Coordinates of C-alpha atoms and ligand atoms in Angstrom, one line a residue:
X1 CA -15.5 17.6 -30.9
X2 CA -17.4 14.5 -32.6
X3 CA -20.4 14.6 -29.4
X4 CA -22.5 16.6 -31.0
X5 CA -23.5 14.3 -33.3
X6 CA -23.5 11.7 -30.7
X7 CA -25.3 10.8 -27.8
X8 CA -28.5 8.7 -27.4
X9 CA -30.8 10.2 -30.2
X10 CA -27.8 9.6 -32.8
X11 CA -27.2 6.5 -31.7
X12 CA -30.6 4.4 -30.6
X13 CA -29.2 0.9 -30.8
X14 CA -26.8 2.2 -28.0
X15 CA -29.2 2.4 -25.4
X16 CA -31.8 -0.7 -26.0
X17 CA -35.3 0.3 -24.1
X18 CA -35.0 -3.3 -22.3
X19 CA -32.2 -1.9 -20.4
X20 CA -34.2 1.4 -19.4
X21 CA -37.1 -0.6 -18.0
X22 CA -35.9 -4.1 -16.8
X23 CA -33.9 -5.3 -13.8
X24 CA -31.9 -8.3 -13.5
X25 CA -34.1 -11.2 -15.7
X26 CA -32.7 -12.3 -18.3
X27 CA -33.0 -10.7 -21.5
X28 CA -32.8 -12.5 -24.8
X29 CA -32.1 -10.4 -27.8
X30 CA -30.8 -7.9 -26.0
X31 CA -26.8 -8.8 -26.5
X32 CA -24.4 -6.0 -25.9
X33 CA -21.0 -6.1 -27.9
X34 CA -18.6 -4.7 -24.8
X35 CA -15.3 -3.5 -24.8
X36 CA -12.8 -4.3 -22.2
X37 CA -9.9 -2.2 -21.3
X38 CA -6.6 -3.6 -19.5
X39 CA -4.3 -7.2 -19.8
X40 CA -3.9 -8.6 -16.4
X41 CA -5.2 -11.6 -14.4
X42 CA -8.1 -8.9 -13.1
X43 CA -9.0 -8.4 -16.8
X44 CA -9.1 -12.2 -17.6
X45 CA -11.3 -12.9 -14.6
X46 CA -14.1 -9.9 -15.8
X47 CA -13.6 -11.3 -19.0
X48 CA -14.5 -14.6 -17.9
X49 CA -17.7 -13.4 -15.9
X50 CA -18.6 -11.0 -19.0
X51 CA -18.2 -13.6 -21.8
X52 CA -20.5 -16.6 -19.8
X53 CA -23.5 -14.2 -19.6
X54 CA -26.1 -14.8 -22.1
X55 CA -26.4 -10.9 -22.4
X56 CA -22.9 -10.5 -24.4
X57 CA -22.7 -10.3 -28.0
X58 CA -19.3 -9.6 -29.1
X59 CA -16.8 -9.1 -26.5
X60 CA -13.4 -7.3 -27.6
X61 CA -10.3 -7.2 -24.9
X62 CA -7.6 -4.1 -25.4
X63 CA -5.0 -5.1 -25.3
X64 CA -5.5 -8.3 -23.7
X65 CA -3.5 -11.2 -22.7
X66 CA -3.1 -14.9 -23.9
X67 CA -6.0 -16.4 -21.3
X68 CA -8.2 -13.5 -23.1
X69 CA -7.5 -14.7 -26.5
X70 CA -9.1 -18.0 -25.7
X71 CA -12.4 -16.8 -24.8
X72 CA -12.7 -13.1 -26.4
X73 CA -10.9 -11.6 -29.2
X74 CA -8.0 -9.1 -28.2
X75 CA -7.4 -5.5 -30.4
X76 CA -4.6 -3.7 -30.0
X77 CA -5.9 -0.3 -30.0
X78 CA -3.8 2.6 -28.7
X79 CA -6.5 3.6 -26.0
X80 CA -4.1 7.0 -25.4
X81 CA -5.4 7.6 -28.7
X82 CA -8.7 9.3 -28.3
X83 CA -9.8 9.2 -31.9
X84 CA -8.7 5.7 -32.5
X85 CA -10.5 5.0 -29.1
X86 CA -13.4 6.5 -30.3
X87 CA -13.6 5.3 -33.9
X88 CA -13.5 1.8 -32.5
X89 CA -16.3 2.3 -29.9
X90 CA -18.2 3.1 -32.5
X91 CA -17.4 1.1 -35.7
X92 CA -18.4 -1.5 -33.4
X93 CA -21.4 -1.0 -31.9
X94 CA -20.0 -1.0 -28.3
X95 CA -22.9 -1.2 -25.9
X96 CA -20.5 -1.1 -22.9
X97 CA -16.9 -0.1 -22.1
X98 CA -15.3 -1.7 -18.9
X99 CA -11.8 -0.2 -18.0
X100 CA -9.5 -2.5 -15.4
X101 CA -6.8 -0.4 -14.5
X102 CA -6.4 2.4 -12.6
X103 CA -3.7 3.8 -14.9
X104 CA -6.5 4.7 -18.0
X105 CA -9.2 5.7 -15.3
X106 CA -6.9 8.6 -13.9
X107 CA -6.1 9.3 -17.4
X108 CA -9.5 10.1 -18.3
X109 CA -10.5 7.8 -20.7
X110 CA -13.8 7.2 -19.0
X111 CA -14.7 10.7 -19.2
X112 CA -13.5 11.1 -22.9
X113 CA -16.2 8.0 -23.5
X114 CA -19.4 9.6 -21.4
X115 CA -18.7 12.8 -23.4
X116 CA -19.6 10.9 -26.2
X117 CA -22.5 9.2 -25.0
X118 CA -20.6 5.4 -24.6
X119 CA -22.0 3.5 -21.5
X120 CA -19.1 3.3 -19.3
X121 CA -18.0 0.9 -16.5
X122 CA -15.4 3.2 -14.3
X123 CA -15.7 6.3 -13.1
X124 CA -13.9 9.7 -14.4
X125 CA -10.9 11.2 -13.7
X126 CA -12.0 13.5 -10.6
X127 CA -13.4 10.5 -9.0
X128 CA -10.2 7.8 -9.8
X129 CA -8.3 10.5 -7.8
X130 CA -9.2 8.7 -4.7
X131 CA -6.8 6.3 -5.8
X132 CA -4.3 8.4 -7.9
X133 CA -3.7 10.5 -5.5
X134 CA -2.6 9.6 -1.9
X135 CA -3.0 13.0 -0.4
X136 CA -6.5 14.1 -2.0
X137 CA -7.2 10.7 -0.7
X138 CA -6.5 11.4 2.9
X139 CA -8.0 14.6 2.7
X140 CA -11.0 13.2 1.5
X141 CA -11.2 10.7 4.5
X142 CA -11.1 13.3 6.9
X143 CA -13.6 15.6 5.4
X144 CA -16.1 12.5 5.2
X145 CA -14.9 11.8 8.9
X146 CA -14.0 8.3 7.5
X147 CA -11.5 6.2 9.8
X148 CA -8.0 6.1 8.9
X149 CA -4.2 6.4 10.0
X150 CA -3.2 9.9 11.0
X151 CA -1.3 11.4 8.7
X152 CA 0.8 14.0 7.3
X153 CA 1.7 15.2 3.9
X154 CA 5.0 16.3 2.6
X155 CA 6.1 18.0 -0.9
X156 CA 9.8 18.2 0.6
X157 CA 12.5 16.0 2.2
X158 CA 13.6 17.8 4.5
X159 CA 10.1 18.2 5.9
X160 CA 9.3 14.9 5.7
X161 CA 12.5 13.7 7.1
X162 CA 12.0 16.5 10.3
X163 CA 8.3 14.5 10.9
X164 CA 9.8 11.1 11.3
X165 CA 12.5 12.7 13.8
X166 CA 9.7 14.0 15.7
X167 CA 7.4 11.1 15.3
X168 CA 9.4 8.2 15.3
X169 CA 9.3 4.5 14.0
X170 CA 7.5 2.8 13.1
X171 CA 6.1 4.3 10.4
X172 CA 4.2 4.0 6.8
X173 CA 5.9 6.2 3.8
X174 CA 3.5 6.4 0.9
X175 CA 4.3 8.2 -2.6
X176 CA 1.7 10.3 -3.7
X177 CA 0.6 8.9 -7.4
X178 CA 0.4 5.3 -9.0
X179 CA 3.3 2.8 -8.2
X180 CA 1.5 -0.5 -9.0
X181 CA 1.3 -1.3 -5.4
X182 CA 4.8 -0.8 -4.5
X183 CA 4.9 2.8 -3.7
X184 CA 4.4 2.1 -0.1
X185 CA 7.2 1.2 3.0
X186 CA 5.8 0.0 6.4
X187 CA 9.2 1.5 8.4
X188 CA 9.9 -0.3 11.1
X189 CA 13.2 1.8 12.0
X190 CA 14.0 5.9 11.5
X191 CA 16.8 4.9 8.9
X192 CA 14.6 2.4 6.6
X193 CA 11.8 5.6 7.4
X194 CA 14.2 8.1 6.2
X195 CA 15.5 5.6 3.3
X196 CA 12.1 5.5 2.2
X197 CA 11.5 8.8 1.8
X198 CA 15.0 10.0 0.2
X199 CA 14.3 7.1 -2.7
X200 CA 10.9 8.8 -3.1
X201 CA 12.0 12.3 -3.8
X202 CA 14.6 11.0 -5.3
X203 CA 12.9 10.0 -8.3
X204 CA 12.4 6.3 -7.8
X205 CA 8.4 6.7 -8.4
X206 CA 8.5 9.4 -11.4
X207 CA 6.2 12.1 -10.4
X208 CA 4.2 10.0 -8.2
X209 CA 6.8 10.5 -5.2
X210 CA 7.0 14.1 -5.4
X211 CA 4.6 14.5 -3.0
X212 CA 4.9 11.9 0.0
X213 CA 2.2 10.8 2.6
X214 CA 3.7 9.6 6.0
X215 CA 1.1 7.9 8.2
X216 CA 0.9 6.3 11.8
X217 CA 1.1 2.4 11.2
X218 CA -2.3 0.5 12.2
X219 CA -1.6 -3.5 13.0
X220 CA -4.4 -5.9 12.3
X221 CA -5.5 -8.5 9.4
X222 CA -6.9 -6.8 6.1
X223 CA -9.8 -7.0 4.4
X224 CA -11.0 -5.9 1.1
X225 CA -14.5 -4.7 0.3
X226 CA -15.1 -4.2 -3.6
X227 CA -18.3 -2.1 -3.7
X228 CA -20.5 -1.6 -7.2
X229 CA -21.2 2.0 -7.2
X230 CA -23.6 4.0 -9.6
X231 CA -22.8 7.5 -7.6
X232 CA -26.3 6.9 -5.8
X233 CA -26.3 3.9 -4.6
X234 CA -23.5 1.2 -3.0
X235 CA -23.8 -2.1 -3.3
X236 CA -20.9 -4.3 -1.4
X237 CA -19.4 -7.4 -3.1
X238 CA -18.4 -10.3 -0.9
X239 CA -15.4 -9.4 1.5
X240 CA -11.5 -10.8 0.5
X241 CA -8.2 -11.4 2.0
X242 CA -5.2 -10.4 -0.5
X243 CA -1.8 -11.3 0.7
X244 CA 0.8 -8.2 -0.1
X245 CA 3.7 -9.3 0.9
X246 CA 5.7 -10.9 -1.0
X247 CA 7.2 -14.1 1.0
X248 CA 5.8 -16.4 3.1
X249 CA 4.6 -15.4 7.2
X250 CA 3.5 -11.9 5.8
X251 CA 7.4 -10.9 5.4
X252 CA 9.3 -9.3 2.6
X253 CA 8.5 -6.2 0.3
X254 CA 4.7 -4.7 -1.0
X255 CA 3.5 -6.2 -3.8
X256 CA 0.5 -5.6 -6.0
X257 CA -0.7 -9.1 -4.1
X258 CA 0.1 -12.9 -4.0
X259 CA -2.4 -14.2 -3.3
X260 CA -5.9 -13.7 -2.2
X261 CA -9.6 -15.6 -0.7
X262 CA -13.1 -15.1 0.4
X263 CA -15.4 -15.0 1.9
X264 CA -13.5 -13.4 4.8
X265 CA -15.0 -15.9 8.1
X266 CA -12.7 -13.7 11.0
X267 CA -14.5 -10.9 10.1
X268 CA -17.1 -9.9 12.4
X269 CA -21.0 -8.2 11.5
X270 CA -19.9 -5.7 13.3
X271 CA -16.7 -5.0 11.4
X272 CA -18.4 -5.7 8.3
X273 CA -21.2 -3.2 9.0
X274 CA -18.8 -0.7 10.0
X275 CA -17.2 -1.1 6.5
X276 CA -20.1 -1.1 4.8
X277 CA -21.3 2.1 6.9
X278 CA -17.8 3.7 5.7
X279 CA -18.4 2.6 2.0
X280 CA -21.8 4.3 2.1
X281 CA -20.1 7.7 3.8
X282 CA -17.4 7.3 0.8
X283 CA -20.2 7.5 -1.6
X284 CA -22.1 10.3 -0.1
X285 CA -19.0 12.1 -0.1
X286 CA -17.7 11.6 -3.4
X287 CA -21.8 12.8 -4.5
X288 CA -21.6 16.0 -2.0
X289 CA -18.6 16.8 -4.3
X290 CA -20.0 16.7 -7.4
X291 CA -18.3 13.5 -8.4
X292 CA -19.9 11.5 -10.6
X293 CA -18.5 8.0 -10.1
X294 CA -19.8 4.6 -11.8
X295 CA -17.7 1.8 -11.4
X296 CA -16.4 -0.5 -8.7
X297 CA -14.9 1.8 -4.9
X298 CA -12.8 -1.1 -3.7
X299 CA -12.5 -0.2 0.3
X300 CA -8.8 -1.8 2.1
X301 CA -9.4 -2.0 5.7
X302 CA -7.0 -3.1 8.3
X303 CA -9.2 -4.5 11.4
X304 CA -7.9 -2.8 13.8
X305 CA -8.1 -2.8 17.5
X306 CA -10.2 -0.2 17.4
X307 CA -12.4 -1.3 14.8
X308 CA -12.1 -1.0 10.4
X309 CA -9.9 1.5 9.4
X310 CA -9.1 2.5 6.0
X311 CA -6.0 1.6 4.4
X312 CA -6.9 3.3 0.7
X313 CA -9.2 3.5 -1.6
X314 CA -9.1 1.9 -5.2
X315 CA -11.2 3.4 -8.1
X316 CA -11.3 -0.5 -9.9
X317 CA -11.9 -3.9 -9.3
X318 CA -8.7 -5.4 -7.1
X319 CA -5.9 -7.5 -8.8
X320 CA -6.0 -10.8 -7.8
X321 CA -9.3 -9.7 -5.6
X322 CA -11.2 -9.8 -8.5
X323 CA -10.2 -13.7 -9.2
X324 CA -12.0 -15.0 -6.4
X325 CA -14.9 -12.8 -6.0
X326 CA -16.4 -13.1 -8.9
X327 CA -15.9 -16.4 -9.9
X328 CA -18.4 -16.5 -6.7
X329 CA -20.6 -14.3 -8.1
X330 CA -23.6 -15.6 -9.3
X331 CA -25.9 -12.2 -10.7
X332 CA -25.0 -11.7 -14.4
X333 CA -22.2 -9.4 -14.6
X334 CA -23.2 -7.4 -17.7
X335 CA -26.5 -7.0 -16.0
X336 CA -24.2 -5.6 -13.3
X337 CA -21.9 -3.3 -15.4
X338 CA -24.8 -1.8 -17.8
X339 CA -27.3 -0.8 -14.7
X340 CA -23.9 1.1 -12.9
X341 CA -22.9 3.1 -16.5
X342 CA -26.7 4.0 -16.5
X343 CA -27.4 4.8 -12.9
X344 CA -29.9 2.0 -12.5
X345 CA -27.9 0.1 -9.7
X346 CA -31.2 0.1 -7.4
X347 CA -32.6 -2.0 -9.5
X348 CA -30.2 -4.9 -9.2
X349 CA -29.4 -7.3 -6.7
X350 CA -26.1 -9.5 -6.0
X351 CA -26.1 -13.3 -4.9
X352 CA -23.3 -15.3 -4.1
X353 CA -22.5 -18.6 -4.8
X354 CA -21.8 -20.2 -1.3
X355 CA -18.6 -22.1 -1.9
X356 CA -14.8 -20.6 -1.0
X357 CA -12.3 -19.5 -3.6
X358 CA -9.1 -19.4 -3.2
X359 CA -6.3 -17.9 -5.4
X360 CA -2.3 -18.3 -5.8
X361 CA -0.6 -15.9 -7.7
X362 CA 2.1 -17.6 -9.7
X363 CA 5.5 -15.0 -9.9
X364 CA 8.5 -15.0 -11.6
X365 CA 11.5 -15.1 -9.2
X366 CA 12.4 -11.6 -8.3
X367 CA 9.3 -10.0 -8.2
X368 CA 8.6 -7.4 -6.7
X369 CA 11.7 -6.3 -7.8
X370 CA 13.7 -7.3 -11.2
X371 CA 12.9 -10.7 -12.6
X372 CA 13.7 -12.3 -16.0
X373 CA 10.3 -13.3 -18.7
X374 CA 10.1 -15.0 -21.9
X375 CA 10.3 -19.0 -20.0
X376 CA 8.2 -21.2 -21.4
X377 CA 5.0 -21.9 -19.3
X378 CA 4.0 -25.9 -19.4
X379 CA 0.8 -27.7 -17.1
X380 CA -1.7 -24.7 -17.8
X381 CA -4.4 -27.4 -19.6
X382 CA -3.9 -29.7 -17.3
X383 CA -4.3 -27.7 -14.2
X384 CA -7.5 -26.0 -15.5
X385 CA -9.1 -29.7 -16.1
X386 CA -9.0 -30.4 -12.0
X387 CA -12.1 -30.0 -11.0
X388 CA -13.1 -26.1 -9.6
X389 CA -10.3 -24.7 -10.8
X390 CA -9.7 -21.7 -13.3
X391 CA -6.6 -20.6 -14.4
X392 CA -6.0 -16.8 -15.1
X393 CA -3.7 -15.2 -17.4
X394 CA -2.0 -12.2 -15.7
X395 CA 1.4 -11.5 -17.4
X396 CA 1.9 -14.1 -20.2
X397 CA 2.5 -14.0 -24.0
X398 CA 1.4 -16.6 -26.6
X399 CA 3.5 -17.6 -29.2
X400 CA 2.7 -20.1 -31.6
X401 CA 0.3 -21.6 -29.5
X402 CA 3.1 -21.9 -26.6
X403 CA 2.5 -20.1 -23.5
X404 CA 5.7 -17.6 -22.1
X405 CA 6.1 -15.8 -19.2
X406 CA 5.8 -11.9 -19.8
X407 CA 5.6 -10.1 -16.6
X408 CA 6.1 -10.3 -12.9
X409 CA 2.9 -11.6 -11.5
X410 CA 2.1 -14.4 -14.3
X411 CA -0.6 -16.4 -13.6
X412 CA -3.4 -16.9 -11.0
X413 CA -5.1 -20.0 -10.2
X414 CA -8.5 -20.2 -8.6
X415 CA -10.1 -23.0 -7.1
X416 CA -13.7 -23.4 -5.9
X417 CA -14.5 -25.8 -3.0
X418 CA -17.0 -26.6 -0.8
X419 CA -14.5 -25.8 2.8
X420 CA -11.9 -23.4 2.6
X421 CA -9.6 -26.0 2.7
X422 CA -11.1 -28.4 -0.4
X423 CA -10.2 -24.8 -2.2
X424 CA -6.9 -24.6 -1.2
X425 CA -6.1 -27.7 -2.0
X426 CA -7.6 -27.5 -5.0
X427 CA -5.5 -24.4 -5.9
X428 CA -2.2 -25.8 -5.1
X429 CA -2.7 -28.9 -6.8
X430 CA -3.3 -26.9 -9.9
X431 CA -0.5 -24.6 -8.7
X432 CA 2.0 -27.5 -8.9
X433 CA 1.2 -28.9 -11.9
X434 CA 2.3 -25.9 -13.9
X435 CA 5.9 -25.0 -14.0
X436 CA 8.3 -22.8 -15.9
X437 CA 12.2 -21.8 -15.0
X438 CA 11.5 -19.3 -11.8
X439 CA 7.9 -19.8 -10.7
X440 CA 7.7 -18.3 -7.1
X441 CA 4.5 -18.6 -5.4
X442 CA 3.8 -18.5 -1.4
X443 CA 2.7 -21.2 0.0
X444 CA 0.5 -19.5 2.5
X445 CA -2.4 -18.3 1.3
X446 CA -5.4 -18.4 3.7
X447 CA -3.6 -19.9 6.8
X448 CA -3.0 -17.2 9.0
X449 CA -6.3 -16.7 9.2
X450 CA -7.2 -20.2 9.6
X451 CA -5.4 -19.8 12.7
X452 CA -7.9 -17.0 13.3
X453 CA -8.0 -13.2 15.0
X454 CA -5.5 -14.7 17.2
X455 CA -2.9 -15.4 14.7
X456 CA -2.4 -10.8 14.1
X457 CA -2.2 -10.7 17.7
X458 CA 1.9 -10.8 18.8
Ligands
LIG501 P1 -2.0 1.0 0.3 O1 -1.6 1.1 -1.1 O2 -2.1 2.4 0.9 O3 -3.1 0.2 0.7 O4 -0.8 0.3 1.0 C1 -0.3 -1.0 0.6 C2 -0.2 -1.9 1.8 O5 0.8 -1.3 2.7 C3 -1.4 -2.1 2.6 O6 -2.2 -3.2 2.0 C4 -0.9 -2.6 3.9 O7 -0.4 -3.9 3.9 C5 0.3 -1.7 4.0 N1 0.0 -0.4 4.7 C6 -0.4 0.7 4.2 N2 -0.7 1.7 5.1 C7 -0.5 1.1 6.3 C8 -0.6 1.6 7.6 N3 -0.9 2.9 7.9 N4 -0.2 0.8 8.6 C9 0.2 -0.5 8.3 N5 0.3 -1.0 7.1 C10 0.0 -0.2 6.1
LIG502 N1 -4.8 -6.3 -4.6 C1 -4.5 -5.0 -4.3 C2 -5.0 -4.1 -5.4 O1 -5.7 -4.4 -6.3 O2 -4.7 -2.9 -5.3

């Protein structure tokens, strides 16, 4: 093992003695070179926030994507790859490692880095099984007596199928591990229940389905609540709507999200007490366990009738959540990130920018399911030049300096306005001035709850 020779004596300049004594203020001299980890619209937006604070020096993205080229440079650095991982961190000068996904965090590349003494934004392995794991998830909720669907928890078909004769539809299948937000099936009937389920232990998810979590469905609007986290203390973000389904009216299949806004007006203080209350009771739990978890918890509620209950827990900032939030926030991120690796949290606090954002996630036709890539992508520069309005890379691919479609979810636009609805405007207006063969976008975002509470009640 290289930490022996590691760790804070080793290496002074990784630790500057502003960031032990200092809160929030600005700090000139003090830059931090900071690696990111992950290549999605989420990744482009921290970049975004990381790259205009005065406290970065050099920030690298691995591996990136073609809006992160513009602003930070991209490595492609096998991050499986301890050593190599390591090495680079070092070489470097890394101050600060921030890791996106959810994938690497249940991997353990956090812990691999705080072995080594490398400031780390995300929390280890035993704490990112809140969300890599459906049924330690659950479990934890009901030790920490934290609101959520009933539930039960299946390693078999025939079991599982035996719960949903005795229960009945409608109900929620969820596979166990990672699916990129598709691993879930909101049931309305027995035979899409039992469909479900046989496609799960049928190998559709890999290992993540073979174990299967079958839960009571909740109705109600949803609500995300990103929370900064240093293990001690919680700090919520500002609340935000995603949008998961895939078509327009809230109908077709789960996606990872299409769409997304905040703040979040038809929830109530109460609710939003209540969820920050749960938050809080996440945190102590996670501590009571011996979990040591720096990073972001992201909380999804569903407002129920009978007040917030919890949907899941993420162990990472939300994808497109993340590309509305914090374009609103106004705190310096790396101020932000450095205080959670180091446990210093209680020293900051978060202000918001007052205005709305609203993002549209720009698909390729066929997502969630198979879709075609490699279109050319045209209107990106002009859409970004309309006032408010920032346009993430998500899954795209630059080739001589021409802009190509590379994944399902491709791009995100955000827009800024003073009224909910000067943002929205703002976002489709950019929306429709870039095109490629088989953008998809809905339409949607933000109106049912316009309508307000009303519009969840049928
Ligand atoms: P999850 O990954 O567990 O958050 O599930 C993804 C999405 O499926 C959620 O955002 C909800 O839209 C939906 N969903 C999950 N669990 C339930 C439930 N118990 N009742 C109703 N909808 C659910
Ligand atoms: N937007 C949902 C997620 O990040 O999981």
């Amino acid at each position: 093992s290289r930490s022996g020779s590691r760790g804070d004596q080793g290496r002074p300049l990784r630790r500057r003695p502003e960031y032990e004594t200092t809160c929030c203020k600005a700090r000139k001299g003090t830059n931090v070179n900071i690696l990111l980890i992950g290549s999605g619209g989420r990744e482009h937006a921290i970049a975004w926030a990381l790259q205009k604070s005065p406290n970065t020096d050099v920030l690298y993205v691995a591996p990136g994507n073609g809006g992160t080229a513009e602003i930070a440079e991209n490595v492609d650095l096998d991050i499986a790859d301890g050593e190599a991982l390591l090495s680079f961190v070092h070489e470097r000068n890394i101050g600060l490692v921030v890791i996106g996904p959810e994938a690497p965090l249940v991997d353990g590349v956090a812990d691999l880095l705080r072995a080594d003494g490398v400031p780390v934004f995300g929390p280890n392995a035993d704490g990112a099984q809140l969300e890599g794991s459906k049924a330690y998830s659950k479990a934890f909720m009901e030790a920490n007596d934290i609101p959520t669907a009933a539930y039960g928890r299946f390693d078999d078909d025939a079991a599982a199928l035996a719960y949903v004769r005795e229960q009945g539809a409608p109900i929620v299948i969820k596979a166990d591990g990672l699916a990129a937000g598709k691993g879930v099936t909101v049931a309305l009937t027995k035979e899409e229940a039992n469909e479900a389920i046989c496609e799960c232990f049928d190998g559709r998810f890999g290992e993540a389905g073979s174990t299967v979590v079958l839960e009571e469905m909740m109705t109600g609007p949803e609500c995300s609540m990103l929370a900064f986290t240093d293990g001690v203390t919680m700090i919520p973000m500002a609340p935000s709507q995603d949008h998961k389904r895939a078509y327009e009216n809230d109908e077709g299949p789960n996606t990872g999200g299409m769409g997304v806004y905040s703040p979040v007006p038809i929830v109530t203080d109460e609710e939003h007490a209540t969820m920050v209350d749960i938050m809080e009771r996440a945190v102590a739990g996670l501590r009571e366990e011996g979990i040591d978890y720096r990073g972001v918890l992201y909380g999804g509620f569903m407002l129920t009738p009978q007040g917030p209950k919890l949907l899941e827990f993420n162990a990472r900032f939300g994808d497109p959540e993340t590309q509305v939030v914090l374009p609103r926030l106004e705190t310096d991120l790396v101020d932000v990130m450095v205080a959670t690796a180091q446990r210093r949290l209680s020293e900051i606090e978060l202000s918001w920018r007052p205005e709305w954002a609203v993002s549209v996630v720009l698909a390729s036709e066929g997502y969630p399911g198979d879709y075609a890539k490699g279109f050319e992508i045209t209107g990106i520069d002009e859409a970004n030049a309309l006032p408010g309005v920032h346009v993430y890379h998500a899954g795209t691919k630059v080739e001589d300096g021409k802009v190509y479609t590379n994944g399902g979810r491709v791009l995100n636009v955000t827009a800024l306005g003073g009224t909910f609805e000067e943002a929205r405007d703002r976002a489709y207006e950019a929306c429709d001035l870039i095109d490629w063969d088989g953008k998809f976008m809905r339409r949607d975002i933000g109106a049912r709850a316009m309508r307000g509470r009303s519009a969840w009640e049928s």
